[in-house]
Coordinates of C-alpha atoms in Angstrom, one line a residue:
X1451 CA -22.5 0.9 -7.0
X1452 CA -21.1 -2.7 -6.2
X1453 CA -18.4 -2.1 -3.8
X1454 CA -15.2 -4.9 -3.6
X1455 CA -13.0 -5.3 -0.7
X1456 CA -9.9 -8.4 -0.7
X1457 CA -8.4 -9.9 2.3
X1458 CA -4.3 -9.9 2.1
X1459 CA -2.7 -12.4 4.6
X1460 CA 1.2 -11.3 3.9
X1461 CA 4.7 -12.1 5.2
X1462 CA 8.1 -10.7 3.8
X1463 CA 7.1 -9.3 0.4
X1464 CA 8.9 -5.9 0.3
X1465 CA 9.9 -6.6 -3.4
X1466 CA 6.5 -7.1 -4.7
X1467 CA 3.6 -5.7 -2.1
X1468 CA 3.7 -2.0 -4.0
X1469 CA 3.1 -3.8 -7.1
X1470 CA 0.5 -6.1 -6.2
X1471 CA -1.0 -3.2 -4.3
X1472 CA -1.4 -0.9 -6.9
X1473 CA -2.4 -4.0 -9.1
X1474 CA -5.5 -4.4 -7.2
X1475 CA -6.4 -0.8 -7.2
X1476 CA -6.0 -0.6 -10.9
X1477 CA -8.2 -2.9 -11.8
X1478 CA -11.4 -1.3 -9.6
X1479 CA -11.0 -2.7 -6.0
X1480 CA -12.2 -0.2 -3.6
X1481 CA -10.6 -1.4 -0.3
X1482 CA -7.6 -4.0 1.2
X1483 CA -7.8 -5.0 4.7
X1484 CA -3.8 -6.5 4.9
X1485 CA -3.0 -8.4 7.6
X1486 CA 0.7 -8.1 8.4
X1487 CA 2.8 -11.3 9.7
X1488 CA 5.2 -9.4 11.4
X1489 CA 7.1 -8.4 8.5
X1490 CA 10.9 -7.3 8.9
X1491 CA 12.0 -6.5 5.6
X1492 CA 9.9 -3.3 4.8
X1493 CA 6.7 -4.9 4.2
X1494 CA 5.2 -3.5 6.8
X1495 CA 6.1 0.2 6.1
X1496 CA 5.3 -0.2 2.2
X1497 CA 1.6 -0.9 3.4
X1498 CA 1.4 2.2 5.7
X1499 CA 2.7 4.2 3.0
X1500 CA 0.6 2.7 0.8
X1501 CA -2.4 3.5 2.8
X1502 CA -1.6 7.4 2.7
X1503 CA -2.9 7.4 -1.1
X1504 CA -5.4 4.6 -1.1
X1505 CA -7.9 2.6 1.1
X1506 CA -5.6 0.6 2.4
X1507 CA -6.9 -1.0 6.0
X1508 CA -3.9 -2.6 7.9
X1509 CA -3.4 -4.8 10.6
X1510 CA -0.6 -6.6 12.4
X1511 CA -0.6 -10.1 13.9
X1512 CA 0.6 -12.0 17.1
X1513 CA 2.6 -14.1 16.4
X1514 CA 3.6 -14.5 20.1
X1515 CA 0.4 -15.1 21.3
X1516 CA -1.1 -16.9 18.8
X1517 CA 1.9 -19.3 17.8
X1518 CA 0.1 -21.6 14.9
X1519 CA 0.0 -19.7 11.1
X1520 CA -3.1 -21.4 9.9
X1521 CA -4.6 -20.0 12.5
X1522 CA -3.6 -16.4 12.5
X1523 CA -4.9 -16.5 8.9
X1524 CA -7.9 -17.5 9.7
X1525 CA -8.4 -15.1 12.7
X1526 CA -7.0 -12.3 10.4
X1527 CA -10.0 -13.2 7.7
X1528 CA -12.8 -13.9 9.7
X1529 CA -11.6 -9.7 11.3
X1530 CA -11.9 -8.8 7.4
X1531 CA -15.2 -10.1 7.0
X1532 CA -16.9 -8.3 10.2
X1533 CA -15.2 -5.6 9.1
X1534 CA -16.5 -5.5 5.8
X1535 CA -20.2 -6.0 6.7
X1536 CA -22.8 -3.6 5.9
X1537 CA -20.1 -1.6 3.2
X1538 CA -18.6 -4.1 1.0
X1539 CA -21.0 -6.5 -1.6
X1540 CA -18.0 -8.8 -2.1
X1541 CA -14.5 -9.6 -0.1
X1542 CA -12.2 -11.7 -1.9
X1543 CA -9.1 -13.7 -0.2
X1544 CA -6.0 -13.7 -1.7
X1545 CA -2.2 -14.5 -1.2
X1546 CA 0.3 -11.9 -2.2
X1547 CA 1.4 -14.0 -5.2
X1548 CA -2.2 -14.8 -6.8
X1549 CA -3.9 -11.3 -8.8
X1550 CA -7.3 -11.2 -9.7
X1551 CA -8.1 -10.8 -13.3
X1552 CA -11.4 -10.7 -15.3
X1553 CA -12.4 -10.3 -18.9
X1554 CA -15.3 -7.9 -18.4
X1555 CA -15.1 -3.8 -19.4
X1556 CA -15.3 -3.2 -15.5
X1557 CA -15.3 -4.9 -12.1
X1558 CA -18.8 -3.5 -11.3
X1559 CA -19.8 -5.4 -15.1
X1560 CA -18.4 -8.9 -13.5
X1561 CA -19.8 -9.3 -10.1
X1562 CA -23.0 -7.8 -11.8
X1563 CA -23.2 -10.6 -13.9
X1564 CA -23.1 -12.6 -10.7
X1565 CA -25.3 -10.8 -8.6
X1566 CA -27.8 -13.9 -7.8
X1567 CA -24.8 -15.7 -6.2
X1568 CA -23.4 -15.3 -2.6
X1569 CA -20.1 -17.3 -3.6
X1570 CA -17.7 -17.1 -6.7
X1571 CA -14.7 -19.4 -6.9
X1572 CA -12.6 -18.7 -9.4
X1573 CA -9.6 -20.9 -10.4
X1574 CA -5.7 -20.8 -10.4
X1575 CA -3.6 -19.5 -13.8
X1576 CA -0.5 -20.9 -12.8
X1577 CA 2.5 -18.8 -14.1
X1578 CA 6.2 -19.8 -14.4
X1579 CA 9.3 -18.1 -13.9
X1580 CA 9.7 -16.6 -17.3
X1581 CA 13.5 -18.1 -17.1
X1582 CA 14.5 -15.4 -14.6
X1583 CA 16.5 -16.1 -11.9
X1584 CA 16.9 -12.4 -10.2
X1585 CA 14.1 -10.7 -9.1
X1586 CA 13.0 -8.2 -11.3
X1587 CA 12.5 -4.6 -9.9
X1588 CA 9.0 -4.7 -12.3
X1589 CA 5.9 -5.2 -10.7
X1590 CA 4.7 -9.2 -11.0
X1591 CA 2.2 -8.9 -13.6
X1592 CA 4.9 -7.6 -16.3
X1593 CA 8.0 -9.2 -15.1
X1594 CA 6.7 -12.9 -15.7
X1595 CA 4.6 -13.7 -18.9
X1596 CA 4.0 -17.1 -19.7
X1597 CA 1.7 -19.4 -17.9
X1598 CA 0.5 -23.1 -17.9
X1599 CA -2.0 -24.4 -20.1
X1600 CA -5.3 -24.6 -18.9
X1601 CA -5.4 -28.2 -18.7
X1602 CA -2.2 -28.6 -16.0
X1603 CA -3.2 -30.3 -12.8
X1604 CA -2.8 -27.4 -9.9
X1605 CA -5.3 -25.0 -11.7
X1606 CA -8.0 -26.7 -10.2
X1607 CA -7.6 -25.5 -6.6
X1608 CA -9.6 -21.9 -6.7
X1609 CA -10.0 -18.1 -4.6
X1610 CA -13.0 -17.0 -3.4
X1611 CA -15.1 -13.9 -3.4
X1612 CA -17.9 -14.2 -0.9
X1613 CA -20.7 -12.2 0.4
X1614 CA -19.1 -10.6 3.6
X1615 CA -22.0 -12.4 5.8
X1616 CA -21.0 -15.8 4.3
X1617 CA -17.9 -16.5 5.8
X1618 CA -19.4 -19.4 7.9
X1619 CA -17.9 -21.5 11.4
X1620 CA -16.7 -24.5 9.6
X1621 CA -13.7 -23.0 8.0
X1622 CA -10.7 -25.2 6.0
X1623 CA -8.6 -22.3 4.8
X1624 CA -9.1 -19.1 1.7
X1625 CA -10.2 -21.8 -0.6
X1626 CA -13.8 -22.6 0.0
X1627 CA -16.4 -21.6 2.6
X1628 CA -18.7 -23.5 3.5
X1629 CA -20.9 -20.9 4.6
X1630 CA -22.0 -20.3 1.3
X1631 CA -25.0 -22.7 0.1
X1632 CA -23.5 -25.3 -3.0
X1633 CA -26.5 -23.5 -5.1
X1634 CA -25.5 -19.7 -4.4
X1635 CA -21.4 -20.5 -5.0
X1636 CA -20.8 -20.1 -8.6
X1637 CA -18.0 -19.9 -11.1
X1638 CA -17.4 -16.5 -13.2
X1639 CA -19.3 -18.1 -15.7
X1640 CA -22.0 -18.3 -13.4
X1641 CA -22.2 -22.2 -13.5
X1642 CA -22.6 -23.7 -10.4
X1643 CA -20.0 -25.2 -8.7
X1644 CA -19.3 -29.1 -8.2
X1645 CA -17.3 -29.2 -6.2
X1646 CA -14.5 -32.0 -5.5
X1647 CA -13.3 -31.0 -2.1
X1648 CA -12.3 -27.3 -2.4
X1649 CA -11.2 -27.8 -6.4
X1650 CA -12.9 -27.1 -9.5
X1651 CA -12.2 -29.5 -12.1
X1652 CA -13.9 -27.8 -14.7
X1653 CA -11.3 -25.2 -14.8
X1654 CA -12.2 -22.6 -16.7
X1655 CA -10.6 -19.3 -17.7
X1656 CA -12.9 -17.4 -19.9
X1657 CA -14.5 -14.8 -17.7
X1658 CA -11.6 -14.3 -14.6
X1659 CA -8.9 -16.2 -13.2
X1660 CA -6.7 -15.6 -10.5
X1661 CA -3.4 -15.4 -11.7
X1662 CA -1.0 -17.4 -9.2
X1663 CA 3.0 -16.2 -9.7
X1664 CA 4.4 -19.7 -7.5
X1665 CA 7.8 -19.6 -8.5
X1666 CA 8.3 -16.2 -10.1
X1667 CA 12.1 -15.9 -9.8
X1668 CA 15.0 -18.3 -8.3
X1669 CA 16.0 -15.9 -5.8
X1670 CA 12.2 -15.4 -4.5
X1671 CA 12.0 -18.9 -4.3
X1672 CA 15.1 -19.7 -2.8
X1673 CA 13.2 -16.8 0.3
X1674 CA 10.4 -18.9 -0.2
X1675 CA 11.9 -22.5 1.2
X1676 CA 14.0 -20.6 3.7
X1677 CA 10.9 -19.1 5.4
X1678 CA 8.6 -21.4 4.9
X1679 CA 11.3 -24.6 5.8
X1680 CA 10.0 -27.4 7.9
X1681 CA 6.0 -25.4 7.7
X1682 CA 5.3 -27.1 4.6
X1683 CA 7.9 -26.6 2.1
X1684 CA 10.9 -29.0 2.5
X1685 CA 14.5 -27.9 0.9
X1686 CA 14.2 -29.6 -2.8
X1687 CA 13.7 -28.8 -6.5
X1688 CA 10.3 -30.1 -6.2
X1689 CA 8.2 -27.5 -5.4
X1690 CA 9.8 -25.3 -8.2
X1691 CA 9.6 -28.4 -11.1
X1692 CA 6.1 -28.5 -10.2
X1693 CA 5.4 -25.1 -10.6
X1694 CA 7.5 -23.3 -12.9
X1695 CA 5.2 -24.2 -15.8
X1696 CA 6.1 -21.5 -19.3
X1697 CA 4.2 -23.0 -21.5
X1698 CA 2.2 -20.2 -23.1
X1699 CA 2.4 -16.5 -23.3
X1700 CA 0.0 -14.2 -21.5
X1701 CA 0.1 -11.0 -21.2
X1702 CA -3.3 -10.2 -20.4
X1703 CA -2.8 -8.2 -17.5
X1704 CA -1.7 -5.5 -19.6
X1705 CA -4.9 -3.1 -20.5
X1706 CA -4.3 -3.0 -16.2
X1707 CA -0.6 -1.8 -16.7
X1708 CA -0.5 1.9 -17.2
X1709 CA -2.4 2.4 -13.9
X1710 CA -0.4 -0.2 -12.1
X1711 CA 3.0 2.0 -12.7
X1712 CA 1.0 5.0 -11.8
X1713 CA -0.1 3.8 -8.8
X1714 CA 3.1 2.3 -7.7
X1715 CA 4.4 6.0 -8.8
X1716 CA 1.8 7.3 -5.9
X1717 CA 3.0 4.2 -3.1
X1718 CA 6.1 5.2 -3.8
X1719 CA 5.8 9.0 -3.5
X1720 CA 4.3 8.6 -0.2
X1721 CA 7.0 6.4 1.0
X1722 CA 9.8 8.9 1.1
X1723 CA 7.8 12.0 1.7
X1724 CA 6.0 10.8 4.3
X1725 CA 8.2 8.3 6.2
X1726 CA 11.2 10.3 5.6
X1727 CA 11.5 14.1 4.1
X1728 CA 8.5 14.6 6.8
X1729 CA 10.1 12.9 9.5
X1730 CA 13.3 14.7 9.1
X1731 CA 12.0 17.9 8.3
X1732 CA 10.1 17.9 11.4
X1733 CA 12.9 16.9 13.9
X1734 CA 14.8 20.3 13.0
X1735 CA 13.0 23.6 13.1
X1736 CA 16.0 25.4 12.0
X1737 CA 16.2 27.6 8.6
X1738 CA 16.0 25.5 5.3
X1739 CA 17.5 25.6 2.4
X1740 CA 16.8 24.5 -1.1
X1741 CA 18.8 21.9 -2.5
X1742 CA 22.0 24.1 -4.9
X1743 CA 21.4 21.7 -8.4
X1744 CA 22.8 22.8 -11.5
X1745 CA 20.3 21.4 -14.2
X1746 CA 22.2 20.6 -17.9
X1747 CA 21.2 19.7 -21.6
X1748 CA 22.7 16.5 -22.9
X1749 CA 23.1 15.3 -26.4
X1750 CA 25.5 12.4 -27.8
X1751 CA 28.5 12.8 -29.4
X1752 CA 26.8 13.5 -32.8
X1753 CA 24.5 16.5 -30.8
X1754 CA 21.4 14.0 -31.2
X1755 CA 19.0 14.9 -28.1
X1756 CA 17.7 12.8 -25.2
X1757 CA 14.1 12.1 -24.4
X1758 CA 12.1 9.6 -22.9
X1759 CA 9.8 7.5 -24.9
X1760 CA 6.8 6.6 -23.5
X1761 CA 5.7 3.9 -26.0
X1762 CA 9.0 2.1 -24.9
X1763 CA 9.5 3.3 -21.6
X1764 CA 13.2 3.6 -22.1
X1765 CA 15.6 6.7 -22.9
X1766 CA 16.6 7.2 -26.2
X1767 CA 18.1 9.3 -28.6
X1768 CA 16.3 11.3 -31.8
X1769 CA 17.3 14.8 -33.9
X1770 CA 15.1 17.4 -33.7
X1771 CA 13.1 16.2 -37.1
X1772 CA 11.8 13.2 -35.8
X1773 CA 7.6 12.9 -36.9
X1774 CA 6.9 11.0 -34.0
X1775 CA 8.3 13.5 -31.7
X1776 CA 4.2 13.1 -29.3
X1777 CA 6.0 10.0 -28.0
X1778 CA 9.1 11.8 -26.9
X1779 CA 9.1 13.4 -23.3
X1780 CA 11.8 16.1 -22.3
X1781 CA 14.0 14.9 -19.5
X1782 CA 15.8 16.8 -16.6
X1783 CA 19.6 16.5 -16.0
X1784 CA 21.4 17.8 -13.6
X1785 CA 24.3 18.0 -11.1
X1786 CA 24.0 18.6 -7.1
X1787 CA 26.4 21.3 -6.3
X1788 CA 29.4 19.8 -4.5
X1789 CA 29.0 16.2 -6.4
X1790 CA 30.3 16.5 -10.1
X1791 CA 31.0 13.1 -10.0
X1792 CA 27.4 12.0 -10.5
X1793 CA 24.6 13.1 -13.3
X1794 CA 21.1 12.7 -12.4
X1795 CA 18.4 12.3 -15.1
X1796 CA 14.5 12.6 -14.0
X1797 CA 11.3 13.5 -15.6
X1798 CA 11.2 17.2 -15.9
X1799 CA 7.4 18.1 -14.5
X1800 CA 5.3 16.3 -12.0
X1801 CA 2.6 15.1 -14.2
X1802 CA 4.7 13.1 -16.3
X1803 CA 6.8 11.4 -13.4
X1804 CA 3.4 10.1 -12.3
X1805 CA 1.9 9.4 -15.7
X1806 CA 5.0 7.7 -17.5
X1807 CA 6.7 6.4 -14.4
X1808 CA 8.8 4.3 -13.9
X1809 CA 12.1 6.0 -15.6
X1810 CA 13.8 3.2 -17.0
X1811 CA 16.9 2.6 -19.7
X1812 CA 17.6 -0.8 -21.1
X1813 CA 20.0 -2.9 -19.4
X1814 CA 19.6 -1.0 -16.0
X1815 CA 17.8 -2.9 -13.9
X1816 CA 16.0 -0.1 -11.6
X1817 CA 12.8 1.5 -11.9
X1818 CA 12.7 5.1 -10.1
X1819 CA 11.8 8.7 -10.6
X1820 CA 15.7 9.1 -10.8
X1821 CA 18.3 7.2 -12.3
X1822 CA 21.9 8.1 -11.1
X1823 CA 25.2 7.4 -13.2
X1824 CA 28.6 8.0 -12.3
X1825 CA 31.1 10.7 -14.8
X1826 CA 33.8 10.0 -16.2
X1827 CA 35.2 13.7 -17.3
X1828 CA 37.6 13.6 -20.3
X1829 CA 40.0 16.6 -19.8
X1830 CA 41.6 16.8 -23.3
X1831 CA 37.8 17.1 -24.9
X1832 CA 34.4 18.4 -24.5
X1833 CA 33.0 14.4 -23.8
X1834 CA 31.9 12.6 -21.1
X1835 CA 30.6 9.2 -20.3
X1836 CA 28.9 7.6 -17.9
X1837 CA 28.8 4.4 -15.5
X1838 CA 26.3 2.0 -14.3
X1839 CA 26.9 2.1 -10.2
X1840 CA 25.9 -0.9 -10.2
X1841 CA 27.9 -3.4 -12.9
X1842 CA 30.2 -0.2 -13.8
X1843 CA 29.7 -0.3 -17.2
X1844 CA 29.7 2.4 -20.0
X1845 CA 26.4 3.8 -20.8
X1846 CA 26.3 3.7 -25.0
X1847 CA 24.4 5.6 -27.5
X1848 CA 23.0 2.3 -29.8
X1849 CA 22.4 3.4 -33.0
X1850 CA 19.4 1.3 -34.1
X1851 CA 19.0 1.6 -38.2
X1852 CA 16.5 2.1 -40.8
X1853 CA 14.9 4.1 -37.9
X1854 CA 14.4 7.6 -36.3
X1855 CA 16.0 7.2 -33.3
X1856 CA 18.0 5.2 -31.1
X1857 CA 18.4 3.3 -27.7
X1858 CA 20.6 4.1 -24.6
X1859 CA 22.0 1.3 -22.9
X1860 CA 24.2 0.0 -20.0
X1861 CA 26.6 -3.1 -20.3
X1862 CA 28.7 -1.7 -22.8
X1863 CA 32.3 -2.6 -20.9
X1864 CA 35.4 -1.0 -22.7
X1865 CA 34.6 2.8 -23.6
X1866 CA 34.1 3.8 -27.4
X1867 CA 32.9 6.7 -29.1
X1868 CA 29.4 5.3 -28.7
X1869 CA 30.1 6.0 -25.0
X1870 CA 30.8 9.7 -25.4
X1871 CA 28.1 12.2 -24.5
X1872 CA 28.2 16.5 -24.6
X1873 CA 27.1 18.0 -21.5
X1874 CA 25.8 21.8 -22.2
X1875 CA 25.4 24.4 -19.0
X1876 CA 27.8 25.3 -16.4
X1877 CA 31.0 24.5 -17.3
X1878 CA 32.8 24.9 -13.9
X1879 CA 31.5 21.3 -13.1
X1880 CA 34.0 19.5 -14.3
X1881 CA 35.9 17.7 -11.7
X1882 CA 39.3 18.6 -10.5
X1883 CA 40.2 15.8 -8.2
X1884 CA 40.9 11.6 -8.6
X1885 CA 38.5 9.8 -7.2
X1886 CA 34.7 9.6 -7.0
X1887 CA 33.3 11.7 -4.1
X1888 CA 30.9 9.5 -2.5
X1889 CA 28.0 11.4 0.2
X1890 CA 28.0 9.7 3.7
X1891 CA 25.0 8.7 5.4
X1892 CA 25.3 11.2 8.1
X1893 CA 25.9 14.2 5.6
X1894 CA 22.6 12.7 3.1
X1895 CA 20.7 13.1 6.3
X1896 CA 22.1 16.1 7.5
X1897 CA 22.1 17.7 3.9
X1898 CA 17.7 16.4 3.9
X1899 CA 17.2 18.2 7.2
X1900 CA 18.7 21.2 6.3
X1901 CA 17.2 21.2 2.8
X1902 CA 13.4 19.8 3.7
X1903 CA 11.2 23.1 3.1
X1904 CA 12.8 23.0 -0.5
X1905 CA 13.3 18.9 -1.3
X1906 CA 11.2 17.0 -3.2
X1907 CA 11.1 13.1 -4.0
X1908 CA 13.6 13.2 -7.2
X1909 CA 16.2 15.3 -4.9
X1910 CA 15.7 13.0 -1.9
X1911 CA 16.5 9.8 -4.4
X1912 CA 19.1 11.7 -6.4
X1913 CA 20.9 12.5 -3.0
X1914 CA 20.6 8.5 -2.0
X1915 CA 22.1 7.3 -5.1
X1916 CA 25.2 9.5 -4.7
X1917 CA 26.1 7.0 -1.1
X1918 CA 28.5 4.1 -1.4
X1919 CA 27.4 0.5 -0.8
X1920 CA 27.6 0.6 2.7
X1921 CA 25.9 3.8 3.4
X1922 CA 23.1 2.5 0.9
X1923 CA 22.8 -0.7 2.9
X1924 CA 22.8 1.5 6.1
X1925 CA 20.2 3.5 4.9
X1926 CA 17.8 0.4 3.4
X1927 CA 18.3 -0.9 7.4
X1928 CA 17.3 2.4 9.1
X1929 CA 14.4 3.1 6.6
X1930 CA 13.0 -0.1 5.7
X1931 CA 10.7 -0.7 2.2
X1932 CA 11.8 3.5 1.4
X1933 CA 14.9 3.4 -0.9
X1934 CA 15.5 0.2 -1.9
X1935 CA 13.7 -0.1 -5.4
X1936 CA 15.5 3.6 -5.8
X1937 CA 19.0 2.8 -5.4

């Protein structure tokens, strides 16, 4: 068995380290060493939860003590290397926007291909922003689709994957090393390299490439010259006009994509259970009690049911008859007890939160095991609708036609009959009082510790969305790289 390792050098990339992550481990990787730059926007916790569920080896640097970046990276690979001695065949060295991709069935069928070689550089596919300006809440590899062409000027610069012994004295950064003989350093077409410094002109993408997301969105690169202002970015357009190159579509990285999600499902898991329903649960030793929900059936206004459909990986609507009804997943809505003024749908069993994840419907921009919309009761008839929390819009029944079923969607702003839904159950829920009844901080916490021996994830998130804005933003600041993605 050929066993891979990569190095991870990362700073300030809470929005897309699960992602890239459970990229890695999708594809075959057995092992990360991730070297930490003193993260302080959740990073840092992300990668200890991720390393509850996989092989994750982490490490934090000094930035006090050892003032200069280039090198702290280089100190923080060199580690990786002696580390991976004597277990790992290969360790490649990546940034946290560049994901290794290959053509073969398996990783083991690539780097056996290359087995005679001690080096393998492999070039850049420089992808583009995929005209978003926002960062999306989906992982990297399925938020931005279109790439350069082969032919554009940056993809010569390559990553490495080297024997673990090979990492050599005369280092000049991730690129090349020089500790690898010119004859043993290949490309993945197993062509020696010729080398023009530490580029590859003969760029080549037919066997791997390593897929380099520069730009991805405005806002991350707006982060991007903030923290890297006066290093070696300056503030201008440049850098991006360089960069953001859409000229083709690719979406190669998509046999990888069902176990990405899954895997981010897993990082994510372990993030609240084990840095906080744990945590909690531990610090009071008093009698718990299960969280009181009261769990509904929803239809539209026309009794059409509500499923999940995995094919699409958004909510939609379908009668009973539909043929295709495999693709259709039963969904779980309910009510906490105390809160009628918020409906929470999830995945109704375990298996299929973790195989179908994330929960998703179109227009909302959140990926979680529980989405969370506001009620609005109407007195005078058996109907209710729903809000976004987040742009406050009406949540709308879109009938799609010549079809068996159709597509629920936010963004709908002024309320119409395609906005009304029938909620069947309890019918003492429906609210009494003006006003929407928000959950502090102090009582979400209070209401986790008191109801830990019974909680799971989907109660823990559905009890986080029901906090206003500033209790949210509370919450993201005392439990950094937990709820964010969630809320």
């Amino acid at each position: 068995m050929i066993k891979t390792a990569i190095a991870l050098y990362v700073r300030n990339e809470a929005s897309d380290i699960a992602g890239w992550l459970a990229y890695h481990f999708a594809i075959g990787i057995n092992t990360i060493f991730v070297f930490d730059d003193q993260s302080n926007d959740g990073t840092y916790e992300i990668i200890k939860s991720a390393a509850n569920v996989f092989d994750v080896r982490y490490f934090r640097t000094d930035r006090d003590t050892i003032t200069d970046h280039d090198v702290r990276h280089r100190k923080s690979l060199e580690y990786a290397c002696t580390l991976a001695k004597g277990e790992f065949d290969w360790i490649g060295f990546l940034d946290a926007d560049e994901y290794f991709y290959y053509e073969d069935e398996t990783i083991e069928e690539f780097f056996s291909r290359l087995h005679n070689f001690e080096g393998i550089a492999i070039n850049w596919c420089i992808y583009g922003s995929s005209g978003r300006v926002v960062k999306p809440r989906m992982p990297t590899v399925d938020a931005f689709r279109y790439r350069s062409k082969e032919n554009f000027s940056e993809n010569v610069l390559v990553k490495s994957f080297i024997r673990p012994d090979k990492f050599g004295d005369h280092y000049h950064g991730p690129h090349r090393f020089f500790g690898v003989a010119d004859d043993k350093y290949a490309d993945p077409n197993g062509e020696i390299i010729r080398w023009d410094a530490s580029t590859n002109k003969n760029v080549s993408w037919k066997n791997a490439r390593i897929m380099h997301f520069v730009c991805r969105s405005m806002e991350h690169y707006v982060e991007r010259i903030k923290r890297r202002l006066g290093v070696d970015l300056s503030d201008s357009m440049a850098y991006w006009d360089l960069f953001n190159r859409n000229d083709e579509f690719d979406f190669c990285a998509e046999r990888f994509l069902k176990s990405t999600y899954k895997n981010i499902a897993l990082i994510q898991e372990s993030a609240i259970k084990s840095n906080f329903i744990n945590k909690l649960s531990n610090s009071d030793r008093g009698a718990k009690h299960a969280l009181e929900k009261i769990h509904l059936s929803m239809k539209t206004d026309n009794k059409k049911d509500i499923y999940f459909n995995i094919r699409s990986k958004r909510i939609v609507f379908a009668d009973e008859t539909y043929n295709e009804a495999d693709f259709l997943l039963k969904l779980d809505f309910f009510i906490v007890k105390g809160f009628p003024d918020f409906l929470h749908i999830s995945f109704y069993d375990k298996n299929s939160q973790l195989d179908y994840f994330p929960l998703t419907l179109e227009g909302d921009r959140r990926q979680s095991f529980v989405l969370t919309y506001k009620i609005d009761y109407d007195k005078n008839s058996r109907f209710f609708s729903m809000r976004d929390p987040n742009s406050n819009t009406y949540i709308k029944s879109d009938n799609c036609l010549h079809q068996s079923e159709g597509l629920l969607k936010t963004g709908q702003r002024f309320k119409d009959h395609q906005c009304n839904f029938i909620l069947f159950g309890d019918q003492n829920i429906v609210k009494e009082s003006e006003g929407v009844r928000y959950l502090s901080y102090i009582d979400f916490l209070n209401t986790i510790r008191k109801s830990a021996e019974g909680i799971d994830v989907n109660d823990c998130i559905a009890l986080a969305n029901m906090m206003d804005e500033k209790d949210k933003a509370t919450l993201e600041t005392n439990f950094p790289g937990i709820f964010k993605a969630e809320l």
